[in-house]
Coordinates of C-alpha atoms in Angstrom, one line a residue:
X12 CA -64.4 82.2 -2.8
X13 CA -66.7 80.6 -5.2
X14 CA -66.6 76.5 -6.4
X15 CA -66.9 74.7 -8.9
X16 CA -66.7 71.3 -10.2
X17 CA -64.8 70.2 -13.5
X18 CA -66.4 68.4 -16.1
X19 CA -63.4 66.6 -16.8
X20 CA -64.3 64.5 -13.8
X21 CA -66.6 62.8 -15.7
X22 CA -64.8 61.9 -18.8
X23 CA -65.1 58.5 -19.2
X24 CA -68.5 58.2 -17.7
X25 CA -72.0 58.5 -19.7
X26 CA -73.3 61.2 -18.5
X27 CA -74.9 64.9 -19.7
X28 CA -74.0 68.1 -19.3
X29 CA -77.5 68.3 -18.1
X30 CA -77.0 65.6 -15.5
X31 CA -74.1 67.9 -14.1
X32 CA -75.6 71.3 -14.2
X33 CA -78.6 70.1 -12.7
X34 CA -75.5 67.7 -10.2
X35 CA -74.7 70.9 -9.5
X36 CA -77.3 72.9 -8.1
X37 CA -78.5 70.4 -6.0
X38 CA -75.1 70.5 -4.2
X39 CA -74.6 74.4 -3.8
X40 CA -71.7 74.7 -6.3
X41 CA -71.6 78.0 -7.8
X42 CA -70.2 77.0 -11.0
X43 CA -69.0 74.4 -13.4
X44 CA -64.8 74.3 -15.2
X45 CA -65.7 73.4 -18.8
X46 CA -63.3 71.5 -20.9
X47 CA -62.2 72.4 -23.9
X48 CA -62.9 68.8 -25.4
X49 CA -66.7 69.2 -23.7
X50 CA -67.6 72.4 -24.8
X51 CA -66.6 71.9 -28.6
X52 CA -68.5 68.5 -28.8
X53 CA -71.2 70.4 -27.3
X54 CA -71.1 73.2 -30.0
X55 CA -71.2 70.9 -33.0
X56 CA -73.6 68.1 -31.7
X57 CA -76.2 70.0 -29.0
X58 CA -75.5 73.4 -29.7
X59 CA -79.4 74.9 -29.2
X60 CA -79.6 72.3 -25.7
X61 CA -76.3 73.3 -24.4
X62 CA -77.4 77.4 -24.8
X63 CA -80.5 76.4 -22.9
X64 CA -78.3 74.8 -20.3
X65 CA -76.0 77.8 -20.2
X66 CA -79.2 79.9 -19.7
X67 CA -80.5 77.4 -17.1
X68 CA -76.4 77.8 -15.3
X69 CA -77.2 81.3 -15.0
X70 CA -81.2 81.6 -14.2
X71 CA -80.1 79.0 -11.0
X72 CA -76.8 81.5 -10.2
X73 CA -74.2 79.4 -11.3
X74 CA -71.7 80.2 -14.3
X75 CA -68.9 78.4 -16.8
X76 CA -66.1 79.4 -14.6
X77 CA -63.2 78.7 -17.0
X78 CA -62.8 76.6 -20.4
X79 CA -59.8 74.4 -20.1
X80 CA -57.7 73.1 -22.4
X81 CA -54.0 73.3 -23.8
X82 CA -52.4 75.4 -26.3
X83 CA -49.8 74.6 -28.1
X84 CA -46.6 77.2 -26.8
X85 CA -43.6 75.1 -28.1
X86 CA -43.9 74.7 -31.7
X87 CA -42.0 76.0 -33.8
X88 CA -43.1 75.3 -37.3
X89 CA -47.0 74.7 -36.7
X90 CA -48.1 77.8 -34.3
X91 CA -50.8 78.6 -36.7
X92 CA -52.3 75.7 -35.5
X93 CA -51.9 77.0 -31.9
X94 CA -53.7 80.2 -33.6
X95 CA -57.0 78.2 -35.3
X96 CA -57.4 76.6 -32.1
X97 CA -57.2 79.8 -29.6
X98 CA -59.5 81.4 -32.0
X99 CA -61.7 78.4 -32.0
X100 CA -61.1 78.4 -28.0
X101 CA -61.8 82.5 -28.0
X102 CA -65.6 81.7 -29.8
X103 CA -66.5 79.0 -27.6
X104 CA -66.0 81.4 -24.5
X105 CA -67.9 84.2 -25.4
X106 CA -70.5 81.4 -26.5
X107 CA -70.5 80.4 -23.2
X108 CA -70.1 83.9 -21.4
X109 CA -66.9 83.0 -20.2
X110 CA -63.8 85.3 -19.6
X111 CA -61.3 82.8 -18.6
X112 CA -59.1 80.2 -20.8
X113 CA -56.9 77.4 -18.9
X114 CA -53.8 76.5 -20.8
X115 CA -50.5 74.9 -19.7
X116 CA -46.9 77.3 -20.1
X117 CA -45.2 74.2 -22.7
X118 CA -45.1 70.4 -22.3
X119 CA -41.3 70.3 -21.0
X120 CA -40.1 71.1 -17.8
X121 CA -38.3 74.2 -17.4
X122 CA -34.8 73.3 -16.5
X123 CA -34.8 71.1 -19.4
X124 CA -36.0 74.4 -21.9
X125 CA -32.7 76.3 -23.8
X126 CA -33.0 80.3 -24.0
X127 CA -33.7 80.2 -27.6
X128 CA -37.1 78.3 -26.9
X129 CA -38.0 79.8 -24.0
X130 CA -38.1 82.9 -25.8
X131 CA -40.3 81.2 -28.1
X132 CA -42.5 80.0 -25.6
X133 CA -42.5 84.0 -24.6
X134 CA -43.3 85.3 -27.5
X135 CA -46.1 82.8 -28.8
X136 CA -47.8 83.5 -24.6
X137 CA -47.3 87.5 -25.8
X138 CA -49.8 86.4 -29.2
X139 CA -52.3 84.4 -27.4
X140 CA -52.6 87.1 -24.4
X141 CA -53.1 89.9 -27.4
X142 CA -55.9 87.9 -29.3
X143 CA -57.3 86.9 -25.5
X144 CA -57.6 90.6 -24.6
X145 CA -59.0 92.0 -27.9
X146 CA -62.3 89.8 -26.5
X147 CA -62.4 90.5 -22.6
X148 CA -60.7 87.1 -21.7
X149 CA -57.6 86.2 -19.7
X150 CA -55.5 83.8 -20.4
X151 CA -54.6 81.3 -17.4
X152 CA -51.3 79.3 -17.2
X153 CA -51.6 76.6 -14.6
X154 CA -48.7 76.0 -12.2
X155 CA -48.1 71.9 -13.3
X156 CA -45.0 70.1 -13.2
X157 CA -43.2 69.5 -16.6
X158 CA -43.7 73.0 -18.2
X159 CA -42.6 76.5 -17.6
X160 CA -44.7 76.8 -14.8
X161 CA -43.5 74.2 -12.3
X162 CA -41.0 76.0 -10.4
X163 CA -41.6 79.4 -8.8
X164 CA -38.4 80.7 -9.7
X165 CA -39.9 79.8 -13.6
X166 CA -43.5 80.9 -13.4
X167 CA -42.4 84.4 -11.7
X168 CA -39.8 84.4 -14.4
X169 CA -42.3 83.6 -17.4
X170 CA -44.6 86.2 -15.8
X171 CA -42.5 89.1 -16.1
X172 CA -40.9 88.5 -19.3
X173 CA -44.6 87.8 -21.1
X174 CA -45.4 90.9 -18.8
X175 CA -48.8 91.2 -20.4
X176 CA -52.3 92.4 -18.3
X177 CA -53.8 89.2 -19.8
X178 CA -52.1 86.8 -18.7
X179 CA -52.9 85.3 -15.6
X180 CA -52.3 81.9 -13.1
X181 CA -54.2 79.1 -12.1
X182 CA -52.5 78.3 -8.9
X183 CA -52.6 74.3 -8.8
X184 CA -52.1 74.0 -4.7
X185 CA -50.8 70.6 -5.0
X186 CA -48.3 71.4 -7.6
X187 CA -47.3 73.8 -5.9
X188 CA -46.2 71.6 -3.2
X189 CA -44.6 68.8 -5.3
X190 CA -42.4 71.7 -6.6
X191 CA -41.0 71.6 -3.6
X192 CA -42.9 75.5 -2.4
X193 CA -44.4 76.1 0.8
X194 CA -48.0 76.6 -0.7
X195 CA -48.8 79.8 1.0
X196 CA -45.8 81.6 0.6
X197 CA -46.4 80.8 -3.4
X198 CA -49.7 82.5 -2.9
X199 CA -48.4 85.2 -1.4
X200 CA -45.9 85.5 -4.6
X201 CA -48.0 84.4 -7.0
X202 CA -51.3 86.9 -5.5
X203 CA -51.2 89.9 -8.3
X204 CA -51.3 86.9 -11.3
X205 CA -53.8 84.3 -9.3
X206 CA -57.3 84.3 -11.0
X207 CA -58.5 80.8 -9.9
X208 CA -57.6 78.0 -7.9
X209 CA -57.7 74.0 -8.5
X210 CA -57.8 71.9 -5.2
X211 CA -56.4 68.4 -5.0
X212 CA -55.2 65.9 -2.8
X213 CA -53.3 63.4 -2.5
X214 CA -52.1 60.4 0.2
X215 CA -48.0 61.2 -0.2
X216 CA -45.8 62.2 -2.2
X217 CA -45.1 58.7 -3.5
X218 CA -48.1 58.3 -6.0
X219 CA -47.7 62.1 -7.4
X220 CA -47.1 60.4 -10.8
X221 CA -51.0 59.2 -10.8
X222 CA -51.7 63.0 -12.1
X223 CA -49.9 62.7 -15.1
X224 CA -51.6 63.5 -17.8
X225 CA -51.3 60.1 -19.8
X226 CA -52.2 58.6 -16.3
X227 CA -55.3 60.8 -15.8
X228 CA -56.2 60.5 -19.3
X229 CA -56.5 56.8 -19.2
X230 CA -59.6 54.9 -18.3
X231 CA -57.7 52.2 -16.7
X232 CA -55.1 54.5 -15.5
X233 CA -53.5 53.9 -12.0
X234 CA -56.0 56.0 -9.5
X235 CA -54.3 54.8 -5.7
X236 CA -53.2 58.1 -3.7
X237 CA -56.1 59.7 -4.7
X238 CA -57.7 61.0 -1.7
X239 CA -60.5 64.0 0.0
X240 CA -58.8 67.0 0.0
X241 CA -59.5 66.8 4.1
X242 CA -57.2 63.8 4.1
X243 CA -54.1 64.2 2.4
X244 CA -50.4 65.0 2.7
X245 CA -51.2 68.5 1.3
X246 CA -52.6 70.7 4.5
X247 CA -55.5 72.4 3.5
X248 CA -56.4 74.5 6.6
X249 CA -54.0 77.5 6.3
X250 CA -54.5 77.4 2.1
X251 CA -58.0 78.3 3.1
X252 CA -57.6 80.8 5.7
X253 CA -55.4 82.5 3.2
X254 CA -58.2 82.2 -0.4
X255 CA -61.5 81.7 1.6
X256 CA -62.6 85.3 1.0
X257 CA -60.8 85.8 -2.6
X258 CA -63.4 87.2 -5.0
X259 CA -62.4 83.6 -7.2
X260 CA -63.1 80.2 -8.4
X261 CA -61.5 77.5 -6.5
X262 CA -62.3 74.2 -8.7
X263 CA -62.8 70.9 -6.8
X264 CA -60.3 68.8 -9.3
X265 CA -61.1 64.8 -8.7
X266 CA -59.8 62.2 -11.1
X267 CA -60.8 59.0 -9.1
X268 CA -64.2 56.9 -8.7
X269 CA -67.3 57.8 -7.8
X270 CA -67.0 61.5 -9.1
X271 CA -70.5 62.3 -7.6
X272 CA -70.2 61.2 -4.1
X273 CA -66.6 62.3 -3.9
X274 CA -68.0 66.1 -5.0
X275 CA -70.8 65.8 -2.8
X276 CA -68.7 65.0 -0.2
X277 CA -65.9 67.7 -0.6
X278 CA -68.4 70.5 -1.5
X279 CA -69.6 69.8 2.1
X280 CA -66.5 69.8 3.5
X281 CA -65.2 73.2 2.6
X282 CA -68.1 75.0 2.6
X283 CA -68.1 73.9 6.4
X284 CA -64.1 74.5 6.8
X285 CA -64.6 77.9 5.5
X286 CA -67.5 78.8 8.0
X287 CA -65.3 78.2 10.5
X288 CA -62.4 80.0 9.5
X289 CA -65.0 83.0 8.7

């Protein structure tokens, strides 16, 4: 298993993508989640130093692991919107050498989604995995509460009707466990889709609601629960012994203060947990 950071961690400090790549290799990661939002600023404002950073990524063996961001599944009336922005999406990954795109499976959750727009959700996932393909690049749905994805009865359900080589799953541990899934046994399920892996943590089950998005999003958003991934209510241990020697990304995912000692610190730690489950 390879890890990387997320540049997301950093969005509401000052700080280059520079800083992080060359945060980075000083701590051993072996590669760096883009976001959507960072890589397009990137393009139109320090597109010639962002290639020699990419080149930099790779010369030190890291790479762009995945470009994350959210495409629009549920609209009915403005998809070619959803369409201009996956293309957009599709350029800035094979700009970046890339073959992976993060999106979420709708904004709703799935009990509360009627046939006739899942079906639409379906058929628009069946577009984007056609256009993803045509370039070499899978397209990941992330298992996150409020959207198709956040039951495994759903996201098995979703993956079968799409039933396209494309699409794949970022399997969100901690989500997985809020759903109410044992997290292994929705590897296990999940294990012919999984293409990458976000680790999280948190204190209990009472401050889940600090990783909603308009939580997260929000410099002065509510950060208590927030803990190591060594320290929380989700048991990492047998999650390792089960992904440690998966050929894919796992990506430290931290939303709290002090990103860079917090990284440091959890790079360390499973680097070490998996040597001794080697």
């Amino acid at each position: 298993m390879k890890l990387s950071l997320c540049t997301i961690t950093f969005r509401h400090q000052l700080i280059s993508f520079a800083q992080i790549v060359r945060f980075a290799h000083r701590h051993h990661f072996d590669g760096i989640e883009l976001w959507g939002t960072h890589a397009q600023h990137l393009y139109d404002h320090d597109r010639l130093e962002m290639e020699e950073q990419v080149r930099l990524v790779r010369d030190q063996g890291m790479s762009i692991s995945m470009l994350s961001d959210y495409l629009d599944i549920a609209t009915s009336t403005g998809f070619q919107r959803t369409l201009e922005k996956a293309k957009r999406l599709i350029s800035l990954a094979k700009w970046l050498h890339v073959k992976q795109i993060r999106t979420f499976a709708g904004q709703k959750a799935s009990k509360e989604v009627r046939q006739e727009e899942r079906a639409r959700y379906v058929h628009h996932l069946q577009i984007l995995c056609k256009m993803c393909q045509e370039h070499g690049i899978q397209l990941l749905v992330e298992t996150h509460p409020n959207t198709l994805t956040d039951s495994m009865s759903s996201t098995l359900a979703l993956l079968q009707e799409v039933n396209h080589p494309a699409l794949k799953v970022n399997l969100d541990f901690l989500h997985v466990w809020e759903s109410g899934a044992d997290p292994i046994d929705a590897y296990e399920q999940l294990r012919p889709w999984v293409a990458h892996y976000h680790l999280k943590n948190i204190s209990s089950s009472n401050h889940l609601p600090v990783f909603a998005p308009h939580n997260v999003y929000a410099p002065n958003g509510d950060r208590e629960g927030m803990v190591l991934l060594g320290e929380g209510a989700v048991d990492y241990g047998p999650i390792l012994e089960k992904i440690a020697d998966t050929d894919y990304f796992a990506s430290i995912e931290w939303f709290g203060q002090s990103p860079q000692r917090v990284l440091a610190e959890e790079v360390e730690w499973l680097r070490k947990a998996m040597m001794v489950r080697a």
